[in-house]
Amino acid sequence: MHAAAPPPQPFFLDTGAAARFCLYHAPLGACRGAWLFLHPFAEEMNKARRMVALQARALAQRGFAVLQIDLHGCGDSAGDFADATWESWLDDVACGAAWLRERSGHPAALWGMRLGALLALDHIRQGNAPAALLLWQPVLNGSQALTQFLRLKVASQMLTEGGDSGGTAALRQALAAGQPLEIAGYTLAPALALALDQLDASKLPPPACPIHWFELVADAARPMPPAAARVAEAWRQQGANVRTQAIAGPQFWATQEIAECPALLDATLAALTGTVHAA
Amino acid sequence: MQPDEQALCFPCDGDWLTAVLSPIGPGALARRGVLIVVGGPQYRAGSHRQFALLARSLAAAGIPAMRFDYRGMGDSGGAPRTFEDVDLDLRTAIDRFIAAVPGMREVVLWGLCDAASAALFYAQHDRRVAGLVLANPWARTNDGLARATLKHYYLARLLQPAFWKKLASGRFDVRGSLGSLVGLVRSARGGAAPAAQERPSTAPGPGLRERMLAGWQGFRGPILLITSGADLTAQEFLDMVKASRPWQKLLADPRVQRQTLAAADHTFSRREWRDQVAGWTAAWVRSW
């Protein structure tokens, strides 16, 4: 029986409208590095919660400090989803990174999943330099992600109202006219939608830190998805230190039931405890 | 100004559970609080944050509320488990909730879907549980699902003009739909299980409905039953009631109050539906 890490410590960073729910996983033994987790968008965050908890605990067990932060209007944090802006999320990243650095004594590395990965990249674009970057199935194109989210609304309109309402184009027009949309229970504010629409990882300069990039694929014989491979290759040509890995497993952020992917947990742990991210 | 919420962490048989408490204003006292039990493939924030918003709404109405992840879900440790095995998690959470709110003596368990079923199993075994709010309770058997689907989904669709328009425009997947219809008819008649499931949860153990009935019969407190009109889980529960004398007797009891949201789906995925459910809950908790 080996020693166990201390229990995760839930707390609220700041108070009132600025309160952000955080879960801190203290490292077992001497701290070898610190990771700030940035969660996916809307319901994907809920479905991924278990996998993220498992990975965070495994990292803490191996000596890493891990902080999960719920962004403005998400999860247990203050505010309504409709109040959230891309800027308030970027502020949250900065606050979380500062807290983690102070608490752990290590500069924060960023672990972003899905849209959280794009948020991490945009945070870096603003001139921040994390110690390392861990990407789990990153959303690379905000506009495409927005279209996929809008399709949920189109589908629900077809089922309940039966009509063809003009598809995602009509919904984009409504947003552009300043109309919030309620989609799958989340109220999407026009400002957030417009910010998402303009994000494109392929147009961002590659991060200067070591990058660990994981994609989940249907079976082990499959390569990285082409869009991901293209961006990673472009970054490499610009001198970035990128390690990509395709892992066979379920798309646990989108499955109906809560799914686990032990292969991703193991591969991530192996990558981060290896030589690339020596603290 | 609402007081800030509190993050809590407490042990349950060697694992750590994570919870969020929504307290009421300073100086206010409440004898009764609401413990939100999470059902389905969700953690304590709920689908589209329904439980986070419900807890805040209750606290603003003077009712302390807490929600938590049972073992193996969300941020809580331990191996995954089904809703049929969470009695200790519920007891531990009630202990912590009561310890955290001075003056609070009893709780109402609020559960959606299989959490409503879990609350029914547990309630009679803990005197601190004063009442139950059961939203779209989970009473699924494959056979019952097939009946509910046939009756409520297919028949309702056949009556919709949009269905016929879609059919005429060629956008309706006739082969796929007929295939699933045939499977459902077979299943409803006691044949093979349907391939399509609306929300496949952990397979119900034998006697799920019997355990729910025994839980309801054994519990003496008031119950608020909330059902959605556009939800197969709710329809299946109500079909079960219609087909059973003991269930009809239980629901006719004056201690049971019923509310129905005709247009709502399983998780009340619109703000107006969420607000209605929160309003009914707060009014009911203060009514007795």
Coordinates of C-alpha atoms in Angstrom, one line a residue:
Chain A
M1 CA 0.0 0.0 0.0
H2 CA 1.6 3.2 -1.1
A3 CA 1.1 6.7 0.4
A4 CA -2.0 8.6 -0.8
A5 CA -2.1 12.2 -1.8
P6 CA -4.0 14.5 0.5
P7 CA -7.7 14.9 -0.3
P8 CA -8.6 17.4 -3.0
Q9 CA -9.4 20.7 -1.6
P10 CA -12.5 22.5 -3.0
F11 CA -12.7 26.2 -2.5
F12 CA -14.0 29.4 -4.0
L13 CA -11.4 31.8 -5.4
D14 CA -12.6 35.3 -4.6
T15 CA -16.1 36.2 -3.5
G16 CA -19.5 37.5 -4.6
A17 CA -19.8 37.8 -8.4
A18 CA -16.1 37.0 -8.8
A19 CA -16.3 33.7 -6.9
R20 CA -14.8 30.9 -9.0
F21 CA -15.1 27.3 -7.9
C22 CA -11.7 25.6 -7.7
L23 CA -10.5 22.2 -6.8
Y24 CA -6.9 22.0 -5.7
H25 CA -5.0 18.7 -5.8
A26 CA -1.9 19.1 -3.6
P27 CA 1.1 17.1 -4.8
L28 CA 2.2 14.0 -2.9
G29 CA 5.7 14.7 -1.7
A30 CA 8.0 17.3 -3.2
C31 CA 6.2 19.4 -5.9
R32 CA 7.7 18.8 -9.4
G33 CA 5.4 21.1 -11.4
A34 CA 2.0 22.7 -11.5
W35 CA -0.9 22.2 -13.9
L36 CA -3.9 24.5 -14.4
F37 CA -6.9 22.7 -16.0
L38 CA -9.2 24.6 -18.4
H39 CA -12.4 22.8 -19.0
P40 CA -14.5 22.3 -22.2
F41 CA -17.6 24.2 -23.2
A42 CA -21.2 23.7 -21.9
E43 CA -22.3 20.1 -21.4
E44 CA -18.9 18.7 -22.5
M45 CA -17.5 20.0 -19.2
N46 CA -20.0 18.0 -17.3
K47 CA -19.4 14.8 -19.2
A48 CA -15.6 15.1 -18.9
R49 CA -15.6 15.8 -15.2
R50 CA -14.9 12.3 -14.1
M51 CA -12.0 11.8 -16.5
V52 CA -10.4 15.1 -15.4
A53 CA -10.8 14.2 -11.8
L54 CA -9.0 10.8 -12.4
Q55 CA -6.2 12.5 -14.3
A56 CA -5.8 15.3 -11.7
R57 CA -5.6 12.7 -8.9
A58 CA -3.1 10.6 -10.8
L59 CA -0.9 13.7 -11.4
A60 CA -1.1 14.7 -7.7
Q61 CA -0.1 11.2 -6.8
R62 CA 3.0 11.6 -8.9
G63 CA 4.1 14.9 -7.4
F64 CA 2.3 17.6 -9.5
A65 CA 0.1 20.3 -8.1
V66 CA -3.2 20.5 -10.1
L67 CA -5.8 23.3 -10.0
Q68 CA -9.2 22.9 -11.7
I69 CA -11.0 26.2 -12.1
D70 CA -14.7 26.6 -13.2
L71 CA -14.8 29.6 -15.5
H72 CA -17.2 32.5 -15.1
G73 CA -20.8 31.3 -15.4
C74 CA -19.7 27.6 -15.6
G75 CA -20.0 24.7 -13.2
D76 CA -20.2 25.9 -9.6
S77 CA -18.7 29.4 -10.3
A78 CA -20.7 32.6 -9.8
G79 CA -22.8 34.1 -12.5
D80 CA -25.0 32.7 -15.2
F81 CA -23.7 31.2 -18.4
A82 CA -25.3 34.1 -20.2
D83 CA -23.0 36.6 -18.3
A84 CA -19.8 34.9 -19.4
T85 CA -17.5 36.6 -21.9
W86 CA -14.3 35.3 -23.6
E87 CA -12.5 38.2 -21.8
S88 CA -13.8 37.1 -18.3
W89 CA -12.6 33.6 -19.1
L90 CA -9.2 34.9 -20.0
D91 CA -9.1 36.8 -16.7
D92 CA -10.0 33.6 -14.9
V93 CA -7.1 31.8 -16.5
A94 CA -4.7 34.5 -15.3
C95 CA -6.2 34.4 -11.8
G96 CA -6.0 30.6 -11.6
A97 CA -2.4 30.6 -12.9
A98 CA -1.4 33.3 -10.3
W99 CA -3.0 31.4 -7.4
L100 CA -1.4 28.1 -8.5
R101 CA 2.1 29.7 -8.9
E102 CA 1.9 31.2 -5.4
R103 CA 0.5 28.0 -3.8
S104 CA 2.9 25.5 -5.4
G105 CA 6.0 27.6 -5.9
H106 CA 6.1 26.5 -9.6
P107 CA 5.1 28.4 -12.7
A108 CA 1.8 27.1 -14.0
A109 CA 1.6 24.8 -17.0
L110 CA -1.7 24.8 -18.8
W111 CA -3.8 21.7 -19.5
G112 CA -6.6 22.6 -21.8
M113 CA -9.4 20.4 -23.0
R114 CA -11.6 21.0 -26.1
L115 CA -12.5 24.7 -26.0
G116 CA -10.4 25.1 -22.9
A117 CA -7.4 24.3 -25.1
L118 CA -8.3 27.1 -27.4
L119 CA -8.6 29.4 -24.4
A120 CA -5.1 28.3 -23.3
L121 CA -3.8 29.2 -26.7
D122 CA -5.4 32.6 -26.7
H123 CA -4.1 33.2 -23.2
I124 CA -0.6 32.5 -24.5
R125 CA -1.2 34.7 -27.5
Q126 CA -1.7 37.6 -25.1
G127 CA 1.9 37.3 -24.1
N128 CA 1.7 34.7 -21.2
A129 CA 4.3 32.0 -21.2
P130 CA 3.2 28.8 -19.4
A131 CA 5.8 26.2 -18.4
A132 CA 4.3 23.6 -20.7
L133 CA 1.0 22.9 -22.5
L134 CA -1.1 19.8 -22.4
L135 CA -3.8 19.6 -25.0
W136 CA -6.7 17.1 -24.8
Q137 CA -8.6 17.0 -28.1
P138 CA -8.3 20.7 -28.6
V139 CA -10.9 22.7 -30.5
L140 CA -8.8 24.4 -33.1
N141 CA -11.5 26.5 -34.9
G142 CA -13.9 28.5 -32.8
S143 CA -16.2 29.1 -35.7
Q144 CA -16.7 25.4 -36.4
A145 CA -17.3 24.8 -32.7
L146 CA -20.0 27.5 -32.7
T147 CA -21.6 25.9 -35.7
Q148 CA -21.7 22.6 -33.9
F149 CA -23.3 24.2 -30.9
L150 CA -25.9 26.0 -33.0
R151 CA -26.8 22.7 -34.7
L152 CA -28.2 21.5 -31.3
K153 CA -30.6 24.4 -31.5
V154 CA -31.5 23.6 -35.1
A155 CA -32.1 20.0 -34.3
S156 CA -34.3 20.9 -31.3
Q157 CA -36.3 23.3 -33.4
M158 CA -36.9 20.6 -36.0
L159 CA -38.1 18.2 -33.4
T160 CA -40.3 20.5 -31.4
E161 CA -41.5 22.9 -34.0
G162 CA -41.1 20.7 -37.0
G163 CA -40.1 23.5 -39.3
D164 CA -36.9 24.4 -41.1
S165 CA -36.0 27.7 -39.4
G166 CA -33.1 28.6 -41.7
G167 CA -30.4 26.5 -40.0
T168 CA -27.3 27.9 -38.3
A169 CA -27.1 30.8 -40.7
A170 CA -30.3 32.3 -39.3
L171 CA -29.1 31.7 -35.8
R172 CA -25.8 33.5 -36.5
Q173 CA -27.9 36.4 -37.9
A174 CA -29.9 36.5 -34.7
L175 CA -26.7 36.6 -32.7
A176 CA -25.2 39.3 -34.9
A177 CA -28.3 41.3 -34.3
G178 CA -27.6 41.1 -30.5
Q179 CA -30.1 38.4 -29.6
P180 CA -29.1 35.8 -27.0
L181 CA -30.0 32.2 -27.9
E182 CA -31.0 29.5 -25.5
I183 CA -29.3 26.3 -26.7
A184 CA -29.6 23.0 -24.9
G185 CA -30.3 24.8 -21.6
Y186 CA -27.5 27.3 -22.0
T187 CA -28.1 30.9 -22.8
L188 CA -25.4 31.9 -25.3
A189 CA -24.7 35.6 -25.3
P190 CA -24.0 37.3 -28.6
A191 CA -20.6 38.7 -27.5
L192 CA -19.3 35.3 -26.5
A193 CA -20.5 33.8 -29.8
L194 CA -18.9 36.5 -31.8
A195 CA -15.6 36.0 -29.9
L196 CA -15.7 32.3 -30.6
D197 CA -16.4 32.9 -34.2
Q198 CA -13.1 34.6 -34.7
L199 CA -10.8 32.1 -32.9
D200 CA -8.5 30.0 -35.1
A201 CA -5.6 28.1 -33.7
S202 CA -4.0 27.7 -37.1
K203 CA -3.5 31.5 -37.3
L204 CA -2.0 31.7 -33.8
P205 CA 1.8 31.6 -33.4
P206 CA 3.0 28.3 -31.9
P207 CA 3.5 28.3 -28.1
A208 CA 7.2 28.4 -27.2
C209 CA 6.9 25.9 -24.4
P210 CA 6.9 22.0 -24.7
I211 CA 3.5 20.9 -26.0
H212 CA 1.9 17.5 -25.3
W213 CA -1.0 16.9 -27.7
F214 CA -3.5 14.0 -27.3
E215 CA -6.3 13.1 -29.7
L216 CA -8.8 10.3 -29.2
V217 CA -9.4 8.1 -32.2
A218 CA -11.8 5.3 -32.9
D219 CA -9.1 2.6 -33.0
A220 CA -5.4 2.3 -32.4
A221 CA -4.6 2.0 -36.1
R222 CA -5.9 5.5 -36.9
P223 CA -3.6 8.5 -37.2
M224 CA -4.1 11.9 -35.7
P225 CA -7.2 13.7 -37.3
P226 CA -6.0 15.6 -40.4
A227 CA -6.9 19.1 -39.1
A228 CA -4.9 18.5 -35.9
A229 CA -2.0 17.0 -37.7
R230 CA -1.8 20.0 -40.0
V231 CA -1.7 22.5 -37.2
A232 CA 0.9 20.5 -35.3
E233 CA 3.1 20.2 -38.4
A234 CA 2.8 23.9 -39.1
W235 CA 3.9 24.6 -35.5
R236 CA 6.8 22.2 -35.8
Q237 CA 8.0 24.0 -38.9
Q238 CA 8.0 27.2 -36.9
G239 CA 10.3 25.5 -34.4
A240 CA 7.8 24.4 -31.8
N241 CA 8.4 21.4 -29.5
V242 CA 5.2 19.4 -30.1
R243 CA 4.6 15.8 -29.3
T244 CA 1.4 14.4 -30.7
Q245 CA -0.2 11.1 -29.8
A246 CA -3.5 9.4 -31.0
I247 CA -5.1 7.3 -28.4
A248 CA -7.9 4.8 -29.0
G249 CA -10.9 5.4 -26.8
P250 CA -14.3 6.9 -26.3
Q251 CA -15.1 10.6 -26.8
F252 CA -15.9 10.8 -23.2
W253 CA -16.9 14.5 -23.3
A254 CA -19.7 13.6 -25.6
T255 CA -20.9 10.1 -24.6
Q256 CA -24.4 9.7 -23.3
E257 CA -23.1 7.9 -20.2
I258 CA -20.0 8.8 -18.2
A259 CA -17.1 7.1 -19.9
E260 CA -13.5 6.5 -18.8
C261 CA -10.4 6.1 -21.0
P262 CA -7.6 4.6 -19.0
A263 CA -5.3 4.6 -22.0
L264 CA -5.4 8.4 -22.1
L265 CA -4.8 8.7 -18.4
D266 CA -1.7 6.5 -18.7
A267 CA -0.3 8.1 -21.8
T268 CA -0.7 11.6 -20.3
L269 CA 0.9 10.5 -17.1
A270 CA 3.8 8.9 -19.0
A271 CA 4.3 12.0 -21.1
L272 CA 4.3 14.4 -18.2
T273 CA 6.5 12.4 -16.0
G274 CA 9.0 11.9 -18.8
T275 CA 11.8 14.1 -19.7
V276 CA 9.9 16.7 -21.7
H277 CA 8.4 18.5 -18.8
A278 CA 11.1 18.3 -16.3
A279 CA 10.3 20.9 -13.7
Chain B
M1 CA -27.2 40.1 -0.8
Q2 CA -26.9 36.4 -0.8
P3 CA -24.0 34.9 1.3
D4 CA -21.3 33.2 -0.7
E5 CA -21.6 29.5 -1.4
Q6 CA -19.3 27.1 0.5
A7 CA -17.2 24.3 -0.9
L8 CA -17.1 21.2 1.3
C9 CA -15.1 18.0 1.3
F10 CA -15.9 15.1 3.6
P11 CA -15.1 11.4 3.9
C12 CA -17.4 8.5 3.0
D13 CA -16.1 5.1 3.9
G14 CA -12.5 6.0 2.9
D15 CA -13.3 8.1 -0.1
W16 CA -13.7 11.9 -0.3
L17 CA -17.0 13.5 -1.4
T18 CA -17.2 17.1 -2.8
A19 CA -20.2 19.3 -2.2
V20 CA -21.4 22.9 -2.5
L21 CA -23.6 24.5 0.1
S22 CA -25.8 27.4 -0.7
P23 CA -26.5 29.1 2.7
I24 CA -29.3 31.5 3.5
G25 CA -28.8 35.1 4.7
P26 CA -26.9 35.9 7.9
G27 CA -29.2 35.9 10.9
A28 CA -31.9 33.9 9.1
L29 CA -32.8 30.5 10.5
A30 CA -34.2 27.5 8.7
R31 CA -35.3 24.3 10.2
R32 CA -35.5 22.5 6.9
G33 CA -33.1 22.4 4.0
V34 CA -33.0 20.7 0.6
L35 CA -30.4 18.1 -0.4
I36 CA -30.2 17.8 -4.1
V37 CA -29.4 14.3 -5.1
V38 CA -27.8 14.0 -8.6
G39 CA -29.1 11.5 -11.0
G40 CA -28.2 10.2 -14.4
P41 CA -24.8 10.8 -16.0
Q42 CA -24.3 14.1 -14.2
Y43 CA -22.3 15.7 -11.5
R44 CA -23.5 18.2 -8.9
A45 CA -23.8 21.2 -11.2
G46 CA -26.5 19.3 -13.2
S47 CA -27.4 19.3 -16.9
H48 CA -27.1 22.9 -18.1
R49 CA -26.3 23.8 -14.4
Q50 CA -29.8 23.1 -13.3
F51 CA -28.8 22.0 -9.8
A52 CA -26.4 25.0 -9.2
L53 CA -29.2 27.4 -10.3
L54 CA -31.9 25.5 -8.3
A55 CA -29.7 25.6 -5.1
R56 CA -29.1 29.3 -5.5
S57 CA -32.8 30.0 -6.1
L58 CA -33.8 28.0 -3.0
A59 CA -31.2 29.8 -0.8
A60 CA -32.5 33.1 -2.1
A61 CA -36.0 32.0 -0.9
G62 CA -34.6 31.2 2.6
I63 CA -34.1 27.5 2.1
P64 CA -30.5 26.2 2.6
A65 CA -29.5 23.8 -0.2
M66 CA -26.7 21.4 -0.8
R67 CA -25.6 19.3 -3.7
F68 CA -22.9 16.8 -3.9
D69 CA -21.3 14.1 -6.0
Y70 CA -21.7 10.6 -4.7
R71 CA -18.7 8.2 -4.9
G72 CA -17.3 7.7 -8.3
M73 CA -19.1 10.7 -9.8
G74 CA -17.8 14.2 -10.7
D75 CA -15.1 15.3 -8.3
S76 CA -15.7 12.6 -5.6
G77 CA -13.3 9.7 -5.2
G78 CA -14.0 6.0 -5.3
A79 CA -15.2 3.6 -8.0
P80 CA -18.3 4.4 -10.0
R81 CA -21.5 3.0 -8.5
T82 CA -25.2 2.9 -9.5
F83 CA -28.1 4.9 -8.0
E84 CA -29.1 1.6 -6.4
D85 CA -26.1 1.7 -4.1
V86 CA -25.8 5.2 -2.6
D87 CA -27.4 4.9 0.8
L88 CA -24.2 5.6 2.7
D89 CA -23.4 8.5 0.4
L90 CA -26.8 10.0 1.2
R91 CA -26.4 9.5 4.9
T92 CA -23.0 11.0 5.0
A93 CA -24.1 14.0 2.9
I94 CA -27.1 14.6 5.2
D95 CA -24.7 14.4 8.3
R96 CA -22.5 17.1 6.7
F97 CA -25.3 19.3 5.5
I98 CA -26.9 19.4 9.0
A99 CA -23.6 20.0 10.7
A100 CA -22.9 22.9 8.3
V101 CA -26.2 24.8 8.9
P102 CA -26.9 25.8 12.5
G103 CA -30.4 25.2 13.5
M104 CA -31.3 23.0 10.6
R105 CA -33.0 19.7 11.8
E106 CA -34.4 18.0 8.7
V107 CA -34.0 17.8 5.0
V108 CA -36.0 17.3 1.9
L109 CA -34.4 15.1 -0.7
W110 CA -34.7 16.5 -4.2
G111 CA -34.0 14.0 -7.0
L112 CA -34.3 13.9 -10.8
C113 CA -34.5 10.7 -12.8
D114 CA -32.7 7.8 -11.1
A115 CA -31.8 10.1 -8.1
A116 CA -35.6 10.3 -7.4
S117 CA -35.6 6.5 -7.3
A118 CA -32.5 6.5 -5.0
A119 CA -34.2 9.0 -2.7
L120 CA -37.3 6.7 -2.5
F121 CA -35.1 3.8 -1.5
Y122 CA -33.4 5.8 1.2
A123 CA -36.0 8.1 2.7
Q124 CA -37.8 5.6 5.1
H125 CA -34.5 4.7 6.7
D126 CA -33.6 8.2 8.0
R127 CA -35.9 10.2 10.3
R128 CA -34.1 13.4 9.3
V129 CA -35.7 13.1 5.8
A130 CA -38.9 15.0 6.2
G131 CA -40.1 15.1 2.6
L132 CA -39.2 14.2 -1.0
V133 CA -39.3 16.1 -4.3
L134 CA -39.3 13.5 -7.1
A135 CA -38.8 14.8 -10.6
N136 CA -39.4 12.5 -13.6
P137 CA -38.6 9.3 -11.5
W138 CA -36.8 6.5 -13.2
A139 CA -38.9 3.3 -13.3
R140 CA -37.5 1.8 -16.4
T141 CA -37.8 -1.7 -17.6
N142 CA -37.1 -2.5 -21.2
D143 CA -40.7 -3.5 -21.6
G144 CA -42.0 -0.3 -20.1
L145 CA -39.7 1.8 -22.3
A146 CA -41.1 0.2 -25.4
R147 CA -44.6 0.8 -24.3
A148 CA -44.0 4.4 -23.4
T149 CA -42.1 5.1 -26.7
L150 CA -44.9 3.6 -28.8
K151 CA -47.6 5.3 -27.0
H152 CA -46.2 8.8 -26.4
Y153 CA -43.5 9.3 -29.1
Y154 CA -44.7 7.6 -32.2
L155 CA -48.4 8.3 -31.7
A156 CA -47.7 11.9 -30.9
R157 CA -45.5 12.2 -34.0
L158 CA -48.2 10.8 -36.3
L159 CA -50.5 13.6 -35.2
Q160 CA -48.0 16.4 -36.0
P161 CA -48.4 18.2 -39.3
A162 CA -44.7 18.7 -39.4
F163 CA -44.1 15.0 -39.4
W164 CA -46.1 14.6 -42.6
K165 CA -44.4 17.6 -44.2
K166 CA -41.0 16.0 -43.4
L167 CA -42.2 12.7 -44.8
A168 CA -43.4 14.4 -48.0
S169 CA -40.1 16.4 -48.4
G170 CA -38.1 13.2 -48.1
R171 CA -36.3 14.3 -45.0
F172 CA -37.7 11.6 -42.8
D173 CA -35.7 8.4 -42.4
V174 CA -38.5 6.0 -43.1
R175 CA -36.5 2.8 -43.1
G176 CA -34.7 3.7 -39.8
S177 CA -37.8 4.8 -38.1
L178 CA -39.9 1.8 -39.2
G179 CA -37.1 -0.4 -38.1
S180 CA -37.0 1.0 -34.6
L181 CA -40.8 0.9 -34.6
V182 CA -40.9 -2.8 -35.4
G183 CA -38.3 -3.4 -32.7
L184 CA -40.4 -1.5 -30.2
V185 CA -43.5 -3.4 -31.0
R186 CA -41.7 -6.6 -30.5
S187 CA -40.3 -5.5 -27.2
A188 CA -43.6 -4.1 -25.9
R189 CA -45.1 -7.6 -26.7
G190 CA -42.3 -9.2 -24.6
G191 CA -39.9 -9.9 -27.4
A192 CA -36.4 -8.7 -27.9
A193 CA -35.1 -5.6 -26.2
P194 CA -35.1 -2.4 -28.3
A195 CA -31.8 -1.2 -29.7
A196 CA -32.5 2.4 -29.2
Q197 CA -32.6 3.8 -25.7
E198 CA -33.6 7.3 -24.8
R199 CA -31.2 7.5 -21.8
P200 CA -29.6 4.2 -21.2
S201 CA -28.6 4.2 -17.6
T202 CA -27.2 1.3 -15.6
A203 CA -29.4 -1.6 -16.2
P204 CA -32.2 -1.7 -13.6
G205 CA -31.7 -4.6 -11.2
P206 CA -34.6 -7.0 -10.7
G207 CA -37.4 -5.5 -8.8
L208 CA -36.6 -1.8 -9.4
R209 CA -40.4 -0.9 -9.4
E210 CA -41.1 -3.1 -6.4
R211 CA -38.3 -1.4 -4.5
M212 CA -39.7 2.0 -5.4
L213 CA -43.1 1.0 -4.4
A214 CA -41.9 -0.3 -1.0
G215 CA -39.9 2.9 -0.5
W216 CA -42.9 5.1 -1.2
Q217 CA -45.1 2.9 1.1
G218 CA -42.6 3.0 3.8
F219 CA -42.1 6.7 3.8
R220 CA -44.5 8.8 5.9
G221 CA -43.6 12.3 4.9
P222 CA -45.1 14.6 2.1
I223 CA -44.0 14.1 -1.5
L224 CA -44.0 16.5 -4.4
L225 CA -44.0 14.7 -7.7
I226 CA -43.0 16.8 -10.8
T227 CA -43.3 15.4 -14.2
S228 CA -42.5 16.7 -17.7
G229 CA -44.9 16.2 -20.6
A230 CA -42.2 15.6 -23.2
D231 CA -40.2 13.0 -21.4
L232 CA -40.4 9.3 -21.9
T233 CA -39.0 8.6 -18.4
A234 CA -41.9 10.5 -16.8
Q235 CA -44.4 8.9 -19.2
E236 CA -43.1 5.5 -18.3
F237 CA -43.5 6.2 -14.6
L238 CA -47.0 7.5 -15.1
D239 CA -47.9 4.5 -17.3
M240 CA -46.7 2.2 -14.5
V241 CA -48.9 4.1 -12.0
K242 CA -51.9 3.8 -14.3
A243 CA -51.5 0.1 -14.6
S244 CA -51.2 -0.5 -10.9
R245 CA -53.7 -0.2 -8.1
P246 CA -51.1 0.1 -5.3
W247 CA -49.4 2.9 -7.1
Q248 CA -52.7 4.7 -7.8
K249 CA -53.6 4.5 -4.2
L250 CA -50.2 6.0 -3.2
L251 CA -50.5 8.9 -5.6
A252 CA -54.1 9.7 -4.5
D253 CA -52.9 10.2 -0.9
P254 CA -53.4 13.8 0.3
R255 CA -49.7 13.9 1.3
V256 CA -48.7 13.7 -2.3
Q257 CA -48.8 16.9 -4.4
R258 CA -48.4 16.8 -8.2
Q259 CA -47.2 19.3 -10.7
T260 CA -46.8 18.8 -14.4
L261 CA -44.9 20.9 -17.0
A262 CA -46.6 19.8 -20.2
A263 CA -44.0 21.2 -22.6
A264 CA -40.9 20.4 -20.7
D265 CA -38.3 17.8 -21.5
H266 CA -36.5 15.4 -19.1
T267 CA -34.1 17.9 -17.6
F268 CA -36.2 21.0 -17.8
S269 CA -33.8 22.5 -20.3
R270 CA -35.2 26.0 -20.6
R271 CA -34.9 28.8 -18.2
E272 CA -38.7 29.2 -17.8
W273 CA -39.0 25.5 -17.0
R274 CA -36.1 25.5 -14.5
D275 CA -37.6 28.6 -12.8
Q276 CA -41.0 27.0 -12.6
V277 CA -39.6 23.9 -11.0
A278 CA -37.5 26.0 -8.5
G279 CA -40.6 28.0 -7.7
W280 CA -42.8 25.0 -7.1
T281 CA -40.1 23.4 -4.9
A282 CA -39.6 26.5 -2.7
A283 CA -43.3 27.1 -2.3
W284 CA -43.9 23.4 -1.4
V285 CA -41.0 23.1 1.1
R286 CA -42.4 26.1 3.0
S287 CA -46.1 24.9 2.8
W288 CA -45.9 22.3 5.6

